[in-house]
Amino acid sequence: LRKVASGTSIDTMKKVTARIKEKWNANIAIIGIHPVLLTNENIAKNAVNAGVSQLGYCYINPLPIFGVGENDPPDSSVMLDQIHYNVSVYPKYKAQITSQCSIIF
């Protein structure tokens, strides 16, 4: 999110997912950008998430997984640092992908 325009991120995701569908015809789950402890980046993620959620694939909104609102930071107990979350979040993502997108690991 740092110095990358939201439109560029969304366009890149469009290209990547189109190529995946073309090459492998795979089921695609897109997970939105998760909340972080950096205020500006946390707000900037919202535009990207709104755009990629409209691409027509199964979209996982990370905010409920973290139990926060759109501009809220995550609880520091689930973060390794200001940007990266810890291992406790992975099972939540896996369960959401399986239940919402019907993708089995």
Short mmCIF file of C-alpha atoms in Angstrom, two decimals:
data_model
loop_
_atom_site.label_atom_id
_atom_site.label_comp_id
_atom_site.label_asym_id
_atom_site.label_seq_id
_atom_site.Cartn_x
_atom_site.Cartn_y
_atom_site.Cartn_z
CA LEU A 1 0.00 0.00 0.00
CA ARG A 2 2.92 2.30 0.42
CA LYS A 3 3.20 4.51 -2.65
CA VAL A 4 1.19 2.11 -4.83
CA ALA A 5 -2.03 3.60 -6.15
CA SER A 6 -5.20 1.71 -5.26
CA GLY A 7 -6.12 1.45 -8.93
CA THR A 8 -2.77 -0.17 -9.70
CA SER A 9 -3.34 -2.79 -7.00
CA ILE A 10 -6.84 -3.54 -8.27
CA ASP A 11 -5.73 -3.74 -11.92
CA THR A 12 -2.89 -6.07 -10.97
CA MET A 13 -5.31 -8.36 -9.13
CA LYS A 14 -7.58 -8.38 -12.21
CA LYS A 15 -4.68 -9.45 -14.42
CA VAL A 16 -3.42 -12.10 -12.01
CA THR A 17 -6.85 -13.67 -11.47
CA ALA A 18 -7.64 -13.63 -15.20
CA ARG A 19 -4.37 -15.41 -15.92
CA ILE A 20 -5.02 -17.99 -13.20
CA LYS A 21 -8.49 -18.70 -14.61
CA GLU A 22 -7.11 -18.93 -18.13
CA LYS A 23 -4.20 -21.21 -17.28
CA TRP A 24 -5.66 -23.45 -14.56
CA ASN A 25 -9.41 -22.75 -14.38
CA ALA A 26 -9.00 -22.79 -10.61
CA ASN A 27 -11.42 -21.69 -7.92
CA ILE A 28 -10.21 -18.32 -6.71
CA ALA A 29 -10.59 -16.79 -3.28
CA ILE A 30 -9.44 -13.22 -2.83
CA ILE A 31 -8.67 -12.16 0.71
CA GLY A 32 -8.80 -8.43 1.27
CA ILE A 33 -5.91 -6.53 2.76
CA HIS A 34 -5.99 -7.11 6.49
CA PRO A 35 -5.98 -4.32 9.06
CA VAL A 36 -2.60 -3.11 10.28
CA LEU A 37 -1.32 -0.96 13.10
CA LEU A 38 -0.26 1.89 10.76
CA THR A 39 -3.04 4.47 10.54
CA ASN A 40 -2.56 5.75 6.97
CA GLU A 41 -2.01 2.28 5.50
CA ASN A 42 -4.96 0.94 7.44
CA ILE A 43 -7.22 3.55 5.85
CA ALA A 44 -5.68 3.13 2.37
CA LYS A 45 -6.51 -0.59 2.32
CA ASN A 46 -10.23 0.18 2.13
CA ALA A 47 -10.17 1.38 -1.49
CA VAL A 48 -8.25 -1.69 -2.64
CA ASN A 49 -10.54 -4.03 -0.73
CA ALA A 50 -13.63 -2.37 -2.21
CA GLY A 51 -12.22 -2.76 -5.71
CA VAL A 52 -11.05 -6.38 -5.47
CA SER A 53 -14.29 -7.42 -3.80
CA GLN A 54 -16.06 -6.54 -7.07
CA LEU A 55 -13.93 -8.73 -9.34
CA GLY A 56 -16.46 -11.58 -9.34
CA TYR A 57 -14.53 -14.11 -7.28
CA CYS A 58 -15.13 -15.34 -3.76
CA TYR A 59 -14.04 -12.40 -1.62
CA ILE A 60 -13.04 -12.83 2.01
CA ASN A 61 -13.43 -9.66 4.04
CA PRO A 62 -10.67 -9.78 6.67
CA LEU A 63 -12.30 -7.27 9.02
CA PRO A 64 -14.67 -9.74 10.73
CA ILE A 65 -11.78 -12.17 11.14
CA PHE A 66 -9.94 -9.48 13.08
CA GLY A 67 -13.10 -8.26 14.80
CA VAL A 68 -12.66 -4.65 13.70
CA GLY A 69 -14.40 -1.97 11.64
CA GLU A 70 -13.19 -0.49 8.37
CA ASN A 71 -10.71 2.04 9.79
CA ASP A 72 -9.95 0.28 13.08
CA PRO A 73 -6.56 -1.23 13.83
CA PRO A 74 -6.36 -4.87 14.87
CA ASP A 75 -5.73 -5.84 18.47
CA SER A 76 -1.97 -5.84 18.99
CA SER A 77 -2.19 -9.35 20.48
CA VAL A 78 -2.77 -10.82 16.99
CA MET A 79 0.12 -8.93 15.41
CA LEU A 80 3.80 -9.83 15.16
CA ASP A 81 4.66 -6.24 14.30
CA GLN A 82 2.83 -3.25 12.82
CA ILE A 83 2.05 -5.04 9.56
CA HIS A 84 2.21 -8.82 9.98
CA TYR A 85 -0.28 -10.92 11.90
CA ASN A 86 0.66 -13.93 13.99
CA VAL A 87 -0.12 -17.59 13.50
CA SER A 88 -3.41 -17.41 15.44
CA VAL A 89 -5.12 -15.79 12.43
CA TYR A 90 -4.36 -18.55 9.90
CA PRO A 91 -6.97 -21.07 11.11
CA LYS A 92 -9.62 -18.35 10.94
CA TYR A 93 -8.76 -17.60 7.31
CA LYS A 94 -8.70 -21.29 6.43
CA ALA A 95 -12.12 -21.87 8.00
CA GLN A 96 -13.58 -18.82 6.22
CA ILE A 97 -12.21 -19.87 2.83
CA THR A 98 -13.61 -23.38 3.27
CA SER A 99 -17.05 -22.27 4.44
CA GLN A 100 -17.55 -19.24 2.21
CA CYS A 101 -15.74 -20.29 -0.96
CA SER A 102 -16.08 -24.10 -0.76
CA ILE A 103 -12.35 -24.53 -1.27
CA ILE A 104 -10.95 -27.55 0.52
CA PHE A 105 -7.31 -27.65 1.60
#
